[in-house]
Tab-separated table of C-alpha atoms in Angstrom:
chain	number	residue	atom	x	y	z
O	238	UNK	CA	0.000	0.000	0.000
O	239	UNK	CA	1.426	3.406	-0.971
O	240	UNK	CA	2.108	5.653	2.005
O	241	UNK	CA	0.261	8.767	0.914
O	242	UNK	CA	-2.973	10.717	1.407
O	243	UNK	CA	-4.743	9.162	-1.587
O	244	UNK	CA	-4.123	5.700	-0.116
O	245	UNK	CA	-5.532	6.814	3.225
O	246	UNK	CA	-8.598	8.330	1.546
O	247	UNK	CA	-9.125	5.100	-0.396
O	248	UNK	CA	-8.961	3.059	2.802
O	249	UNK	CA	-11.602	5.310	4.360
O	250	UNK	CA	-13.798	5.233	1.260
O	251	UNK	CA	-13.637	1.424	1.103
O	252	UNK	CA	-14.482	1.034	4.785
O	253	UNK	CA	-11.152	-0.392	5.932
O	254	UNK	CA	-11.125	2.343	8.551
O	255	UNK	CA	-13.318	5.318	9.333
O	256	UNK	CA	-12.370	8.976	9.216
O	257	UNK	CA	-12.734	9.018	13.000
O	258	UNK	CA	-10.275	6.139	13.294
O	259	UNK	CA	-7.866	7.914	10.973
O	260	UNK	CA	-8.141	11.061	13.109
O	261	UNK	CA	-7.474	9.094	16.314
O	262	UNK	CA	-4.430	7.555	14.668
O	263	UNK	CA	-3.101	11.002	13.741
O	264	UNK	CA	-3.745	12.359	17.232
O	265	UNK	CA	-1.890	9.398	18.722
O	266	UNK	CA	0.995	9.920	16.289
O	267	UNK	CA	1.129	13.598	17.252
O	268	UNK	CA	1.677	12.484	20.844
O	269	UNK	CA	4.337	9.931	19.927
O	270	UNK	CA	6.211	12.491	17.841
O	271	UNK	CA	5.841	15.432	20.237
O	272	UNK	CA	9.622	15.711	20.671
O	273	UNK	CA	10.155	16.865	17.066
O	274	UNK	CA	8.094	20.012	17.686
O	275	UNK	CA	6.103	19.822	14.465
O	276	UNK	CA	2.810	20.994	15.988
O	277	UNK	CA	2.424	24.301	17.800
O	278	UNK	CA	-1.343	24.166	18.388
O	279	UNK	CA	-3.462	21.031	18.719
O	280	UNK	CA	-7.278	20.949	18.755
O	281	UNK	CA	-8.519	17.354	19.035
O	282	UNK	CA	-12.125	18.507	19.400
O	283	UNK	CA	-12.012	20.366	16.085
O	284	UNK	CA	-10.377	17.400	14.359
O	285	UNK	CA	-12.820	14.852	15.729
O	286	UNK	CA	-15.807	16.974	14.702
O	287	UNK	CA	-14.448	17.256	11.143
O	288	UNK	CA	-13.835	13.499	11.011
O	289	UNK	CA	-17.353	12.736	12.262
O	290	UNK	CA	-18.790	14.974	9.550
O	291	UNK	CA	-16.697	13.133	6.963
O	292	UNK	CA	-17.989	9.751	8.130
O	293	UNK	CA	-21.575	10.998	8.043
O	294	UNK	CA	-21.065	12.402	4.554
O	295	UNK	CA	-19.597	9.132	3.338
O	296	UNK	CA	-22.499	7.081	4.754
O	297	UNK	CA	-25.058	9.416	3.200
O	298	UNK	CA	-23.384	9.699	-0.195
O	299	UNK	CA	-25.680	8.334	-2.942
O	300	UNK	CA	-24.323	5.514	-5.039
O	301	UNK	CA	-22.355	6.872	-7.935
O	302	UNK	CA	-21.783	10.292	-6.397
O	303	UNK	CA	-18.222	11.505	-6.712
O	304	UNK	CA	-16.503	11.546	-3.337
O	305	UNK	CA	-14.052	14.315	-2.415
O	306	UNK	CA	-10.532	13.041	-3.181
O	307	UNK	CA	-9.238	13.382	0.382
O	308	UNK	CA	-12.475	12.752	2.275
O	309	UNK	CA	-11.707	12.021	5.923
O	310	UNK	CA	-7.933	12.506	5.658
O	311	UNK	CA	-6.492	14.275	8.750
O	312	UNK	CA	-4.389	17.348	8.060
O	313	UNK	CA	-2.671	20.298	9.675
O	314	UNK	CA	-2.631	23.981	8.724
O	315	UNK	CA	0.448	26.175	8.925
O	316	UNK	CA	0.777	28.803	11.650
O	317	UNK	CA	1.138	31.383	8.896
O	318	UNK	CA	-1.144	32.026	5.927
O	319	UNK	CA	-4.653	30.728	5.547
O	320	UNK	CA	-6.544	31.400	7.767
O	321	UNK	CA	-8.440	28.219	8.648
O	322	UNK	CA	-11.594	28.730	10.710
O	323	UNK	CA	-11.197	27.516	14.281
O	324	UNK	CA	-7.387	27.663	14.270
O	325	UNK	CA	-5.714	30.686	15.948
O	326	UNK	CA	-2.717	31.709	13.829
O	327	UNK	CA	0.119	33.535	15.636
O	328	UNK	CA	2.910	33.232	13.015
O	329	UNK	CA	5.335	31.871	15.610
O	330	UNK	CA	5.460	35.245	17.328
O	331	UNK	CA	4.741	37.007	20.598
O	332	UNK	CA	3.439	39.872	18.458
O	333	UNK	CA	0.137	38.056	18.035
O	334	UNK	CA	-2.235	36.546	20.551
O	335	UNK	CA	-3.144	32.948	19.734
O	336	UNK	CA	-6.757	33.569	20.750
O	337	UNK	CA	-9.388	33.976	19.531
O	338	UNK	CA	-9.377	31.432	16.737
O	339	UNK	CA	-9.917	32.481	13.142
O	340	UNK	CA	-13.628	32.922	12.423
O	341	UNK	CA	-13.583	32.334	8.667
O	342	UNK	CA	-11.761	30.254	6.097
O	343	UNK	CA	-9.641	31.782	3.385
O	344	UNK	CA	-10.622	30.787	-0.134
O	345	UNK	CA	-7.815	28.218	-0.167
O	346	UNK	CA	-8.813	26.786	3.222
O	347	UNK	CA	-12.371	26.353	1.973
O	348	UNK	CA	-11.093	24.461	-1.082
O	349	UNK	CA	-8.945	22.211	1.106
O	350	UNK	CA	-11.969	21.366	3.240
O	351	UNK	CA	-14.101	20.789	0.131
O	352	UNK	CA	-11.430	18.306	-0.987
O	353	UNK	CA	-12.186	16.390	2.220
O	354	UNK	CA	-9.269	17.296	4.498
O	355	UNK	CA	-9.970	17.366	8.250
O	356	UNK	CA	-7.857	19.891	10.166
O	357	UNK	CA	-6.882	19.479	13.804
O	358	UNK	CA	-3.959	21.810	14.473
O	359	UNK	CA	-1.259	24.232	13.378
O	360	UNK	CA	2.352	23.489	12.457
O	361	UNK	CA	5.476	25.248	13.719
O	362	UNK	CA	7.046	28.157	11.818
O	363	UNK	CA	9.922	30.572	12.455
O	364	UNK	CA	8.729	33.972	13.605
O	365	UNK	CA	6.881	35.606	10.704
O	366	UNK	CA	8.381	33.014	8.330
O	367	UNK	CA	11.780	34.713	8.321
O	368	UNK	CA	14.055	31.658	8.100
O	369	UNK	CA	14.645	28.375	6.314
O	370	UNK	CA	14.436	26.679	9.719
O	371	UNK	CA	11.528	26.560	12.182
O	372	UNK	CA	12.749	27.460	15.663
O	373	UNK	CA	10.599	30.298	17.066
O	374	UNK	CA	11.458	31.771	20.465
O	375	UNK	CA	7.851	31.033	21.441
O	376	UNK	CA	8.608	27.334	20.841
O	377	UNK	CA	8.716	24.592	19.989
O	378	UNK	CA	11.991	24.003	18.166
O	379	UNK	CA	11.052	21.891	15.151
O	380	UNK	CA	13.389	19.012	14.291
O	381	UNK	CA	13.763	16.812	11.256
O	382	UNK	CA	12.288	13.349	11.922
O	383	UNK	CA	14.992	11.861	9.689
O	384	UNK	CA	17.730	13.328	11.938
O	385	UNK	CA	16.665	15.225	15.049
O	386	UNK	CA	19.926	17.190	15.129
O	387	UNK	CA	18.979	18.850	11.827
O	388	UNK	CA	16.326	21.283	10.686
O	389	UNK	CA	13.309	20.170	8.639
O	390	UNK	CA	13.605	23.518	6.867
O	391	UNK	CA	11.370	26.549	6.968
O	392	UNK	CA	9.213	28.311	7.047
O	393	UNK	CA	6.879	25.314	6.547
O	394	UNK	CA	9.178	23.175	8.673
O	395	UNK	CA	6.504	21.946	11.051
O	396	UNK	CA	4.333	20.871	8.132
O	397	UNK	CA	7.216	18.969	6.547
O	398	UNK	CA	8.191	17.282	9.811
O	399	UNK	CA	4.589	16.195	10.425
O	400	UNK	CA	4.198	14.725	6.932
O	401	UNK	CA	7.603	13.014	6.903
O	402	UNK	CA	6.937	11.480	10.339
O	403	UNK	CA	3.532	10.249	9.145
O	404	UNK	CA	1.527	12.231	11.702
O	405	UNK	CA	-0.461	13.337	8.655
O	406	UNK	CA	-0.111	12.386	5.007
O	407	UNK	CA	-0.546	15.934	3.673
O	408	UNK	CA	-0.308	19.399	5.248
O	409	UNK	CA	-0.985	23.007	4.283
O	410	UNK	CA	2.149	25.053	3.520
O	411	UNK	CA	3.160	28.446	2.144
O	412	UNK	CA	6.123	29.593	0.043
O	413	UNK	CA	7.482	33.158	-0.192
O	414	UNK	CA	11.177	32.339	-0.522
O	415	UNK	CA	11.328	28.573	-0.810
O	416	UNK	CA	9.208	27.863	2.269
O	417	UNK	CA	7.410	24.866	0.712
O	418	UNK	CA	10.253	23.544	-1.409
O	419	UNK	CA	13.091	23.779	1.124
O	420	UNK	CA	11.239	21.783	3.817
O	421	UNK	CA	10.189	19.257	1.165
O	422	UNK	CA	13.842	18.938	0.181
O	423	UNK	CA	14.951	18.496	3.802
O	424	UNK	CA	12.368	15.809	4.571
O	425	UNK	CA	12.014	13.780	1.366
O	426	UNK	CA	8.682	15.240	0.258
O	427	UNK	CA	7.024	16.772	-2.799
O	428	UNK	CA	6.282	20.493	-2.884
O	429	UNK	CA	5.156	22.990	-5.531
O	430	UNK	CA	5.353	26.764	-5.626
O	431	UNK	CA	2.665	27.326	-8.229
O	432	UNK	CA	2.535	29.858	-11.049
O	433	UNK	CA	1.800	33.325	-9.710
O	434	UNK	CA	-1.955	33.798	-9.542
O	435	UNK	CA	-2.871	30.114	-9.864
O	436	UNK	CA	-3.740	29.604	-6.188
O	437	UNK	CA	-6.220	31.890	-4.375
O	438	UNK	CA	-4.750	34.238	-1.775
O	439	UNK	CA	-7.947	36.019	-0.699
O	440	UNK	CA	-10.104	37.332	0.598
O	441	UNK	CA	-7.734	39.068	3.044
O	442	UNK	CA	-4.506	38.733	0.980
O	443	UNK	CA	-2.665	38.875	4.303
O	444	UNK	CA	0.067	36.516	3.070
O	445	UNK	CA	0.166	37.870	-0.481
O	446	UNK	CA	3.493	39.760	-0.176
O	447	UNK	CA	3.153	41.582	-3.456
O	448	UNK	CA	2.735	38.325	-5.365
O	449	UNK	CA	5.873	36.513	-4.200
O	450	UNK	CA	3.982	34.244	-1.758
O	451	UNK	CA	1.944	31.210	-2.724
O	452	UNK	CA	0.149	28.558	-0.681
O	453	UNK	CA	-0.436	24.878	-1.294
O	454	UNK	CA	0.741	21.729	0.513
O	455	UNK	CA	3.539	19.356	1.426
O	456	UNK	CA	2.931	15.827	0.148
O	457	UNK	CA	4.393	12.325	0.226
O	458	UNK	CA	3.763	11.577	-3.457
O	459	UNK	CA	3.511	13.250	-6.839
O	460	UNK	CA	-0.075	12.072	-7.217
O	461	UNK	CA	-1.099	13.693	-3.911
O	462	UNK	CA	0.486	16.943	-5.061
O	463	UNK	CA	-1.294	16.798	-8.429
O	464	UNK	CA	-4.633	16.086	-6.738
O	465	UNK	CA	-4.395	18.939	-4.233
O	466	UNK	CA	-3.221	21.297	-6.982
O	467	UNK	CA	-6.294	20.457	-9.059
O	468	UNK	CA	-8.509	20.970	-6.002
O	469	UNK	CA	-6.990	24.364	-5.203
O	470	UNK	CA	-5.995	26.022	-8.472
O	471	UNK	CA	-7.932	28.456	-10.633
O	472	UNK	CA	-10.490	31.233	-10.258
O	473	UNK	CA	-8.316	32.937	-7.663
O	474	UNK	CA	-10.286	36.214	-7.889
O	475	UNK	CA	-7.300	38.506	-7.968
O	476	UNK	CA	-5.148	40.341	-7.782
O	477	UNK	CA	-3.826	38.819	-11.009
O	478	UNK	CA	-5.617	37.406	-13.995
O	479	UNK	CA	-5.931	33.630	-13.779
O	480	UNK	CA	-2.958	32.087	-15.583
O	481	UNK	CA	-3.729	29.754	-18.446
O	482	UNK	CA	-2.759	26.340	-17.059
O	483	UNK	CA	-1.507	24.184	-19.901
O	484	UNK	CA	-1.913	20.396	-19.969
O	485	UNK	CA	1.251	18.365	-19.563
O	486	UNK	CA	2.841	18.007	-23.029
O	487	UNK	CA	3.200	14.517	-24.465
O	488	UNK	CA	6.120	15.027	-26.836
O	489	UNK	CA	9.869	15.307	-26.334
O	490	UNK	CA	11.084	18.123	-24.103
O	491	UNK	CA	14.201	20.245	-23.994
O	492	UNK	CA	15.448	19.764	-20.427
O	493	UNK	CA	17.722	22.515	-19.158
O	494	UNK	CA	20.346	21.129	-16.761
O	495	UNK	CA	21.905	23.432	-14.179
O	496	UNK	CA	23.970	21.209	-11.875
O	497	UNK	CA	26.226	23.832	-10.283
O	498	UNK	CA	25.515	27.033	-8.364
O	499	UNK	CA	28.716	29.027	-8.593
O	500	UNK	CA	31.631	29.791	-6.282
O	501	UNK	CA	29.671	32.004	-3.889
O	502	UNK	CA	26.959	29.404	-3.202
O	503	UNK	CA	28.518	26.023	-4.085
O	504	UNK	CA	26.375	22.892	-4.081
O	505	UNK	CA	27.923	19.738	-2.661
O	506	UNK	CA	28.759	17.017	-5.184
O	507	UNK	CA	26.116	14.515	-4.054
O	508	UNK	CA	23.312	16.991	-4.654
O	509	UNK	CA	24.689	18.070	-8.019
O	510	UNK	CA	24.994	14.417	-9.020
O	511	UNK	CA	21.336	13.820	-8.141
O	512	UNK	CA	20.315	16.581	-10.567
O	513	UNK	CA	22.501	15.074	-13.278
O	514	UNK	CA	21.028	11.629	-12.602
O	515	UNK	CA	17.501	12.992	-12.987
O	516	UNK	CA	18.500	14.557	-16.302
O	517	UNK	CA	19.896	11.226	-17.528
O	518	UNK	CA	16.645	9.455	-16.668
O	519	UNK	CA	14.638	11.978	-18.669
O	520	UNK	CA	17.143	11.836	-21.527
O	521	UNK	CA	16.731	8.046	-21.649
O	522	UNK	CA	12.991	8.606	-22.080
O	523	UNK	CA	13.630	10.548	-25.281
O	524	UNK	CA	14.019	14.113	-24.057
O	525	UNK	CA	17.034	16.229	-24.950
O	526	UNK	CA	19.267	17.769	-22.300
O	527	UNK	CA	20.693	21.273	-22.648
O	528	UNK	CA	23.538	22.129	-20.273
O	529	UNK	CA	23.138	25.499	-18.560
O	530	UNK	CA	25.641	27.510	-16.513
O	531	UNK	CA	25.471	29.542	-13.318
O	532	UNK	CA	26.489	32.710	-15.134
O	533	UNK	CA	23.001	32.914	-16.645
O	534	UNK	CA	21.442	32.850	-13.160
O	535	UNK	CA	23.848	34.688	-10.837
O	536	UNK	CA	22.498	38.207	-11.382
O	537	UNK	CA	18.821	37.225	-11.134
O	538	UNK	CA	19.504	35.222	-7.973
O	539	UNK	CA	21.065	38.346	-6.440
O	540	UNK	CA	18.114	40.502	-7.477
O	541	UNK	CA	15.716	37.922	-6.039
O	542	UNK	CA	17.421	37.986	-2.648
O	543	UNK	CA	17.185	41.767	-2.453
O	544	UNK	CA	13.536	41.728	-3.535
O	545	UNK	CA	12.716	39.084	-0.929
O	546	UNK	CA	14.403	41.181	1.769
O	547	UNK	CA	12.685	44.449	0.879
O	548	UNK	CA	9.193	43.082	0.172
O	549	UNK	CA	9.097	41.102	3.408
O	550	UNK	CA	10.453	44.041	5.410
O	551	UNK	CA	7.940	46.540	4.032
O	552	UNK	CA	5.106	44.077	4.526
O	553	UNK	CA	6.113	43.487	8.154
O	554	UNK	CA	6.484	47.194	8.873
O	555	UNK	CA	3.054	47.879	7.387
O	556	UNK	CA	1.472	45.010	9.316
O	557	UNK	CA	2.989	45.998	12.654
O	558	UNK	CA	2.067	49.653	12.176
O	559	UNK	CA	-1.480	49.140	10.919
O	560	UNK	CA	-2.294	46.610	13.653
O	561	UNK	CA	-0.803	48.796	16.365
O	562	UNK	CA	1.554	46.051	17.512
O	563	UNK	CA	4.585	46.512	19.766
O	564	UNK	CA	7.563	45.526	17.605
O	565	UNK	CA	9.645	45.266	20.777
O	566	UNK	CA	7.877	41.974	21.563
O	567	UNK	CA	9.341	40.367	18.451
O	568	UNK	CA	12.654	38.570	18.175
O	569	UNK	CA	15.691	40.752	17.444
O	570	UNK	CA	16.026	39.806	13.766
O	571	UNK	CA	12.318	40.375	13.187
O	572	UNK	CA	12.646	43.827	14.723
O	573	UNK	CA	15.463	44.537	12.280
O	574	UNK	CA	13.264	43.570	9.317
O	575	UNK	CA	10.502	45.844	10.628
O	576	UNK	CA	12.994	48.692	11.075
O	577	UNK	CA	14.344	48.245	7.543
O	578	UNK	CA	10.847	48.220	6.101
O	579	UNK	CA	9.819	51.372	7.947
O	580	UNK	CA	12.931	53.239	6.767
O	581	UNK	CA	13.008	52.049	3.157
O	582	UNK	CA	12.359	54.920	0.785
O	583	UNK	CA	9.743	54.495	-1.908
O	584	UNK	CA	12.313	55.097	-4.651
O	585	UNK	CA	14.571	52.352	-3.257
O	586	UNK	CA	11.660	49.920	-3.077
O	587	UNK	CA	10.687	50.831	-6.616
O	588	UNK	CA	14.228	50.072	-7.826
O	589	UNK	CA	14.022	46.679	-6.115
O	590	UNK	CA	10.706	45.919	-7.797
O	591	UNK	CA	12.054	47.024	-11.177
O	592	UNK	CA	14.999	44.651	-10.763
O	593	UNK	CA	12.552	41.839	-9.987
O	594	UNK	CA	10.636	42.565	-13.192
O	595	UNK	CA	13.849	42.376	-15.208
O	596	UNK	CA	14.775	39.126	-13.444
O	597	UNK	CA	11.462	37.623	-14.532
O	598	UNK	CA	12.059	38.702	-18.104
O	599	UNK	CA	15.547	37.172	-18.002
O	600	UNK	CA	14.098	33.809	-16.965
O	601	UNK	CA	11.528	34.040	-19.754
O	602	UNK	CA	14.422	34.398	-22.192
O	603	UNK	CA	15.987	31.224	-20.809
O	604	UNK	CA	12.735	29.414	-21.527
O	605	UNK	CA	13.153	30.314	-25.203
O	606	UNK	CA	15.907	27.674	-25.180
O	607	UNK	CA	14.371	24.976	-22.933
O	608	UNK	CA	10.976	23.726	-21.767
O	609	UNK	CA	11.974	23.274	-18.132
O	610	UNK	CA	15.082	23.588	-15.976
O	611	UNK	CA	16.447	20.971	-13.565
O	612	UNK	CA	18.438	22.474	-10.680
O	613	UNK	CA	19.660	21.632	-7.199
O	614	UNK	CA	17.189	22.532	-4.434
O	615	UNK	CA	19.640	22.591	-1.538
O	616	UNK	CA	23.364	23.247	-1.599
O	617	UNK	CA	23.964	20.855	1.292
O	618	UNK	CA	22.293	18.383	3.605
O	619	UNK	CA	19.725	19.849	6.014
O	620	UNK	CA	21.576	22.195	8.357
O	621	UNK	CA	22.031	21.671	12.096
O	622	UNK	CA	19.522	23.082	14.537
O	623	UNK	CA	20.527	26.681	15.286
O	624	UNK	CA	21.873	27.479	11.793
O	625	UNK	CA	19.470	30.432	11.391
O	626	UNK	CA	19.637	32.334	14.696
O	627	UNK	CA	17.434	35.375	15.361
O	628	UNK	CA	19.704	36.922	18.036
O	629	UNK	CA	21.152	39.551	15.675
O	630	UNK	CA	19.940	42.419	13.510
O	631	UNK	CA	21.835	41.746	10.246
O	632	UNK	CA	19.037	41.090	7.768
O	633	UNK	CA	21.476	40.883	4.850
O	634	UNK	CA	23.332	38.112	6.658
O	635	UNK	CA	20.045	36.250	7.023
O	636	UNK	CA	19.359	36.525	3.282
O	637	UNK	CA	22.907	35.359	2.489
O	638	UNK	CA	22.523	32.366	4.792
O	639	UNK	CA	19.256	31.407	3.160
O	640	UNK	CA	20.701	31.828	-0.335
O	641	UNK	CA	23.763	29.757	0.573
O	642	UNK	CA	21.492	26.923	1.746
O	643	UNK	CA	19.000	27.095	-1.149
O	644	UNK	CA	20.542	29.228	-3.919
O	645	UNK	CA	17.630	28.953	-6.375
O	646	UNK	CA	14.693	29.029	-3.956
O	647	UNK	CA	13.634	32.691	-3.936
O	648	UNK	CA	14.091	33.027	-7.702
O	649	UNK	CA	10.771	31.310	-8.448
O	650	UNK	CA	8.898	33.447	-5.907
O	651	UNK	CA	10.216	36.775	-7.131
O	652	UNK	CA	9.888	35.996	-10.847
O	653	UNK	CA	6.511	34.233	-10.627
O	654	UNK	CA	7.475	30.938	-12.281
O	655	UNK	CA	6.296	27.558	-10.987
O	656	UNK	CA	8.900	25.373	-9.295
O	657	UNK	CA	8.613	21.883	-7.835
O	658	UNK	CA	10.968	19.875	-5.662
O	659	UNK	CA	11.062	16.121	-5.118
O	660	UNK	CA	13.454	13.598	-3.567
O	661	UNK	CA	15.680	11.734	-6.025
O	662	UNK	CA	18.058	9.587	-4.062
O	663	UNK	CA	19.663	9.138	-0.659
O	664	UNK	CA	22.981	10.473	0.609
O	665	UNK	CA	25.430	8.486	2.731
O	666	UNK	CA	23.625	9.613	5.902
O	667	UNK	CA	20.248	8.375	4.670
O	668	UNK	CA	18.982	11.891	3.944
O	669	UNK	CA	17.131	12.808	0.759
O	670	UNK	CA	18.846	14.131	-2.345
O	671	UNK	CA	16.362	16.667	-3.721
O	672	UNK	CA	16.046	18.201	-7.159
O	673	UNK	CA	14.053	21.212	-8.313
O	674	UNK	CA	12.320	21.695	-11.650
O	675	UNK	CA	11.213	25.102	-12.951
O	676	UNK	CA	8.942	25.708	-15.930
O	677	UNK	CA	7.355	28.633	-17.787
O	678	UNK	CA	4.325	30.208	-16.134
O	679	UNK	CA	1.207	28.100	-16.551
O	680	UNK	CA	3.153	24.861	-16.926
O	681	UNK	CA	2.561	23.535	-13.421
O	682	UNK	CA	1.118	20.286	-14.808
O	683	UNK	CA	4.317	19.731	-16.793
O	684	UNK	CA	6.189	19.849	-13.486
O	685	UNK	CA	3.718	17.465	-11.862
O	686	UNK	CA	4.075	15.057	-14.787
O	687	UNK	CA	7.871	15.114	-14.615
O	688	UNK	CA	7.765	14.603	-10.849
O	689	UNK	CA	5.611	11.496	-11.348
O	690	UNK	CA	8.036	10.120	-13.937
O	691	UNK	CA	11.042	10.639	-11.664
O	692	UNK	CA	9.186	9.261	-8.649
O	693	UNK	CA	8.671	5.996	-10.511
O	694	UNK	CA	12.437	5.446	-10.370
O	695	UNK	CA	11.982	4.550	-6.699
O	696	UNK	CA	15.117	6.338	-5.530
O	697	UNK	CA	13.512	7.534	-2.277
O	698	UNK	CA	11.421	5.567	0.191
O	699	UNK	CA	9.603	7.138	3.132
O	700	UNK	CA	11.034	5.989	6.425
O	701	UNK	CA	7.832	6.268	8.451
O	702	UNK	CA	4.329	4.974	7.759
O	703	UNK	CA	1.267	7.228	7.639
O	704	UNK	CA	-0.833	7.167	10.806
O	705	UNK	CA	-3.866	4.990	10.072
O	706	UNK	CA	-2.044	3.033	7.361
O	707	UNK	CA	0.424	1.309	9.672
O	708	UNK	CA	0.648	-2.404	9.050
């Protein structure tokens, strides 16, 4: 039996277990895995009520009626983004009070529930999502279930840890600078930062970040990711026009291969070799491989880091000011981002945004030569706990540290292109070797198709079973 959310939904649909039993299994797993710090807020009552509704709906479903693809599957929301009704988001920060709970669903949350997911808690994030690790001062420190001395990534680190440990088979996640893809890469999961505008961000647009942020999920399989994408994408109702989502092409592709990331942000050989191995697999299937070089990416990666810094800082300063919050309650690094955002002149921000526009155009020109681009996702194995401290006020250092760990993460956010990461091998320590694939805007299903093809190679196996599917 495959260890993913679709398998769990099938077991519920076929009566091998109920949604309530699946929820109890997830709640028990949350207790067993408490030491990894994946969950910051747990609401068993909310989860059990959702599971009971799912069981009632399944019993009352007329014969032949299409059942929601994830009906009865337990899930967790991220403590940033959404919101999900009944779950009190605090973004890993003392700036926000965790009560009262959110009263209404976002458009995306409503689509997740319509797909059948049953939410029972919130996953750990770094304060305000400002790191590629998930260790907020408010606690808990989130650890990688594959190696507790290492980070599961960030900012969706709690979501990744929960899915990799099998507490849940699928979890809500957000991505403004690699925050879905980096945790997926750290934990052996599948994650997609969709084409800008494909996934709804309203009605509040609180996690919109000028278009660089996107929300979706962390998954254990390519088919789970494709299913949740289909459930969530389209008719986003602003602020952009809906992108035209193309079907996955059936003919030969030109695969761009970027295996190295330059002298400033070098990728270790094992992770470069995984990218090359993925390219060879696709080449053997009849696609052509076009070698690409870091020189074509270095400038746009630099512009992306600056845009990420300035957009996040201005957003935080606006949020803190408009909500009348006391920035002094935040961690030191967060205070520095707020200070930078409040001092940034409009002309300087405009120059940053102009550079981001030119970066997007530069990537479009690369896609004149290739149909997709294979790249490393991480430059190294998941970093040790404590690699992204908040006890300083050097925001440029924080951006450099994030870029050194995931050189090509923020590029997709700032330029708007879809990017997907998946595991494609195991290093000598038993940790995943991830690859990233980028494609032109609207070609998300191409990425999902390629992920499914590479997954079939069987180069990564989940270490832990999904709660409810344990044998």
